Tab-separated table of C-alpha atoms in Angstrom:
chain	number	residue	atom	x	y	z
T	1	UNK	CA	-0.030	-0.211	-0.259
T	2	UNK	CA	1.054	3.673	-0.664
T	3	UNK	CA	0.074	6.506	1.412
T	4	UNK	CA	0.405	9.957	0.824
T	5	UNK	CA	0.513	11.935	4.216
T	6	UNK	CA	0.164	15.613	3.764
T	7	UNK	CA	0.501	18.592	6.271
T	8	UNK	CA	-0.025	22.414	5.994
T	9	UNK	CA	2.575	25.245	6.294
T	10	UNK	CA	2.391	27.649	9.094
T	11	UNK	CA	-0.434	30.119	8.893
T	12	UNK	CA	-2.114	32.823	11.354
T	13	UNK	CA	0.775	34.275	12.418
T	14	UNK	CA	2.314	30.840	13.802
T	15	UNK	CA	5.935	30.236	13.293
T	16	UNK	CA	5.381	26.516	12.883
T	17	UNK	CA	2.422	24.247	11.910
T	18	UNK	CA	2.249	21.238	14.386
T	19	UNK	CA	0.734	19.223	11.322
T	20	UNK	CA	3.660	19.252	9.060
T	21	UNK	CA	5.963	19.148	12.309
T	22	UNK	CA	4.314	15.987	13.120
T	23	UNK	CA	4.346	14.665	9.405
T	24	UNK	CA	8.071	14.921	9.107
T	25	UNK	CA	8.516	12.471	11.976
T	26	UNK	CA	6.215	10.051	10.838
T	27	UNK	CA	8.088	6.607	9.966
T	28	UNK	CA	8.454	6.117	5.987
T	29	UNK	CA	7.393	2.799	6.283
T	30	UNK	CA	4.549	1.291	8.455
T	31	UNK	CA	3.567	-2.380	8.153
T	32	UNK	CA	4.975	-2.538	4.897
T	33	UNK	CA	3.371	0.352	3.351
T	34	UNK	CA	5.211	3.329	1.910
T	35	UNK	CA	4.513	6.822	3.490
T	36	UNK	CA	5.140	9.522	1.184
T	37	UNK	CA	5.101	12.966	2.744
T	38	UNK	CA	4.005	16.270	1.196
T	39	UNK	CA	3.855	19.792	2.379
T	40	UNK	CA	0.677	21.850	1.007
T	41	UNK	CA	0.108	25.570	1.217
T	42	UNK	CA	-2.667	26.889	3.703
T	43	UNK	CA	-4.188	28.637	0.592
T	44	UNK	CA	-7.729	27.773	-0.412
T	45	UNK	CA	-7.809	25.707	-3.683
T	46	UNK	CA	-4.077	25.408	-3.804
T	47	UNK	CA	-3.743	22.666	-1.154
T	48	UNK	CA	-6.075	20.178	-3.041
T	49	UNK	CA	-4.205	21.097	-6.349
T	50	UNK	CA	-0.796	20.321	-5.024
T	51	UNK	CA	-2.245	17.118	-3.663
T	52	UNK	CA	-3.771	16.285	-6.782
T	53	UNK	CA	-0.495	16.744	-8.529
T	54	UNK	CA	0.946	14.186	-6.262
T	55	UNK	CA	-1.799	11.790	-6.734
T	56	UNK	CA	-0.866	12.032	-10.517
T	57	UNK	CA	2.842	11.460	-9.875
T	58	UNK	CA	2.742	8.364	-7.383
T	59	UNK	CA	-1.018	6.959	-7.612
T	60	UNK	CA	-1.462	6.377	-3.750
T	61	UNK	CA	-4.118	4.062	-2.449
T	62	UNK	CA	-4.726	6.449	0.432
T	63	UNK	CA	-4.363	10.258	1.147
T	64	UNK	CA	-4.196	11.200	4.889
T	65	UNK	CA	-4.104	14.936	5.466
T	66	UNK	CA	-3.193	16.370	8.474
T	67	UNK	CA	-4.072	19.924	9.913
T	68	UNK	CA	-4.014	22.288	12.981
T	69	UNK	CA	-6.776	22.992	14.878
T	70	UNK	CA	-5.369	24.849	17.770
T	71	UNK	CA	-8.023	25.112	20.391
T	72	UNK	CA	-8.829	21.675	20.342
T	73	UNK	CA	-7.025	19.505	23.016
T	74	UNK	CA	-6.225	16.266	21.424
T	75	UNK	CA	-6.129	14.411	18.113
T	76	UNK	CA	-9.697	14.524	16.317
T	77	UNK	CA	-10.375	12.443	13.285
T	78	UNK	CA	-12.677	14.101	10.738
T	79	UNK	CA	-16.144	12.425	9.675
T	80	UNK	CA	-17.146	14.597	6.969
T	81	UNK	CA	-16.015	17.612	4.732
T	82	UNK	CA	-18.824	20.072	3.671
T	83	UNK	CA	-18.982	21.993	0.334
T	84	UNK	CA	-18.310	25.425	1.765
T	85	UNK	CA	-15.711	27.949	1.888
T	86	UNK	CA	-15.654	30.458	4.852
T	87	UNK	CA	-12.523	32.415	5.988
T	88	UNK	CA	-12.510	33.228	9.500
T	89	UNK	CA	-9.152	34.542	8.855
T	90	UNK	CA	-7.207	35.225	5.580
T	91	UNK	CA	-5.517	32.216	4.175
T	92	UNK	CA	-1.662	32.593	3.398
T	93	UNK	CA	-2.382	34.594	-0.001
T	94	UNK	CA	-5.201	36.821	1.760
T	95	UNK	CA	-8.087	35.099	0.172
T	96	UNK	CA	-11.083	35.411	2.498
T	97	UNK	CA	-13.948	33.549	0.704
T	98	UNK	CA	-17.248	33.689	2.382
T	99	UNK	CA	-19.832	31.147	2.076
T	100	UNK	CA	-18.707	30.074	-1.305
T	101	UNK	CA	-19.016	26.398	-2.450
T	102	UNK	CA	-15.983	24.385	-3.009
T	103	UNK	CA	-17.370	22.488	-6.181
T	104	UNK	CA	-20.440	23.780	-7.674
T	105	UNK	CA	-21.399	20.276	-9.059
T	106	UNK	CA	-20.219	18.755	-5.875
T	107	UNK	CA	-22.553	17.031	-3.116
T	108	UNK	CA	-23.321	18.866	0.062
T	109	UNK	CA	-20.822	16.909	1.972
T	110	UNK	CA	-18.652	13.825	1.474
T	111	UNK	CA	-18.020	11.383	4.406
T	112	UNK	CA	-14.553	10.252	4.785
T	113	UNK	CA	-14.022	6.644	3.317
T	114	UNK	CA	-11.381	5.776	6.013
T	115	UNK	CA	-12.134	3.899	9.227
T	116	UNK	CA	-12.864	6.781	11.386
T	117	UNK	CA	-14.216	5.243	14.645
T	118	UNK	CA	-11.746	2.602	14.605
T	119	UNK	CA	-8.767	5.066	13.983
T	120	UNK	CA	-9.912	6.896	17.055
T	121	UNK	CA	-10.468	3.677	19.050
T	122	UNK	CA	-7.167	2.329	18.465
T	123	UNK	CA	-5.363	5.637	19.306
T	124	UNK	CA	-7.465	5.796	22.592
T	125	UNK	CA	-6.445	1.942	23.312
T	126	UNK	CA	-2.849	3.188	23.121
T	127	UNK	CA	-3.576	5.416	26.125
T	128	UNK	CA	-3.943	8.727	23.846
T	129	UNK	CA	-6.829	10.929	23.818
T	130	UNK	CA	-8.754	11.271	20.403
T	131	UNK	CA	-12.138	11.717	19.277
T	132	UNK	CA	-14.373	11.432	15.871
T	133	UNK	CA	-15.265	15.089	15.001
T	134	UNK	CA	-18.290	15.743	12.786
T	135	UNK	CA	-16.960	19.392	11.834
T	136	UNK	CA	-13.955	20.325	9.999
T	137	UNK	CA	-14.958	23.712	9.795
T	138	UNK	CA	-15.020	25.634	6.609
T	139	UNK	CA	-11.326	26.891	6.447
T	140	UNK	CA	-8.451	25.284	4.426
T	141	UNK	CA	-8.615	22.106	6.234
T	142	UNK	CA	-12.032	21.260	5.086
T	143	UNK	CA	-11.230	22.482	1.661
T	144	UNK	CA	-8.780	19.668	1.453
T	145	UNK	CA	-10.970	17.027	3.105
T	146	UNK	CA	-13.908	17.722	0.855
T	147	UNK	CA	-11.875	18.282	-2.620
T	148	UNK	CA	-9.823	15.156	-2.035
T	149	UNK	CA	-13.044	13.013	-1.576
T	150	UNK	CA	-14.746	15.062	-4.500
T	151	UNK	CA	-11.757	13.613	-6.533
T	152	UNK	CA	-12.235	10.246	-5.248
T	153	UNK	CA	-15.841	9.984	-6.214
T	154	UNK	CA	-15.127	11.813	-9.771
T	155	UNK	CA	-11.886	10.883	-10.887
T	156	UNK	CA	-9.814	8.526	-8.884
T	157	UNK	CA	-11.878	5.843	-8.313
T	158	UNK	CA	-10.756	3.576	-5.174
T	159	UNK	CA	-8.902	6.532	-3.580
T	160	UNK	CA	-9.478	6.545	0.115
T	161	UNK	CA	-9.005	9.780	1.811
T	162	UNK	CA	-9.627	11.836	5.015
T	163	UNK	CA	-8.401	14.270	7.617
T	164	UNK	CA	-6.999	14.392	11.052
T	165	UNK	CA	-6.785	17.618	13.172
T	166	UNK	CA	-4.025	18.197	15.663
T	167	UNK	CA	-3.773	20.436	18.537
T	168	UNK	CA	-0.750	23.085	19.230
T	169	UNK	CA	2.283	21.861	20.268
T	170	UNK	CA	4.062	23.271	23.573
T	171	UNK	CA	6.199	25.819	21.846
T	172	UNK	CA	3.034	27.443	20.093
T	173	UNK	CA	1.249	28.147	23.457
T	174	UNK	CA	4.121	29.835	25.672
T	175	UNK	CA	2.738	33.294	24.662
T	176	UNK	CA	-0.903	32.276	24.569
T	177	UNK	CA	-3.425	32.672	27.496
T	178	UNK	CA	-2.848	30.126	30.265
T	179	UNK	CA	-4.669	27.094	29.957
T	180	UNK	CA	-4.454	27.006	26.078
T	181	UNK	CA	-4.683	23.437	25.328
T	182	UNK	CA	-1.710	21.613	23.454
T	183	UNK	CA	-0.439	18.140	23.063
T	184	UNK	CA	3.209	16.901	22.928
T	185	UNK	CA	4.709	16.326	19.419
T	186	UNK	CA	5.533	12.784	20.154
T	187	UNK	CA	2.140	12.046	21.200
T	188	UNK	CA	0.610	13.725	17.808
T	189	UNK	CA	3.181	11.698	15.956
T	190	UNK	CA	2.394	8.614	17.847
T	191	UNK	CA	-1.454	9.109	17.037
T	192	UNK	CA	-0.949	9.638	13.402
T	193	UNK	CA	1.033	6.283	13.175
T	194	UNK	CA	-1.625	4.359	14.803
T	195	UNK	CA	-4.182	5.863	12.530
T	196	UNK	CA	-2.189	4.935	9.713
T	197	UNK	CA	-1.710	1.354	11.040
T	198	UNK	CA	-5.485	1.053	11.440
T	199	UNK	CA	-5.975	2.197	7.631
T	200	UNK	CA	-3.714	-0.543	6.604
T	201	UNK	CA	-5.347	-3.148	9.020
T	202	UNK	CA	-8.717	-2.292	7.859
T	203	UNK	CA	-8.083	-2.275	3.773
């Protein structure tokens, strides 16, 4: 099995993005499956485009994308992406779409075709917190989740894809209000690797 693992570049004034920092540390091979890593821009439309270019190049079986959800306290595996772009802050090129559709001919939503509940359960069995999320927001993370599932339905039949949100890491919360949630980078990496193991086992 070949798995494309993506993570965003920093955005919103942050110096790092825990998604990409974790992706870089994930093993290059898990249970005999090759893990190919790709950094994508935090820009509406451009993230999905870069992923599609990589799909064309390597023909993966799975695309698993990782993104930052700073105020969440643990890993959350997304269940569904919605056909909407709503920018709570500008993306990295200053775009601020408001209530725009991602795909005019797309469904209102696409459910991840990865084993989401099982991924969460196995992370929790390893002693790490995790939960199924039913909202990926409407920012660039949802843009990627929805767009790649759209491609799986319309163009790349058989492609499995989904999305995991991760919290801030410790270095990001030093100057934030007391009590701002974060998770250790090692635990984020471990959670992602367990999620990948689950995907492989459930294929």
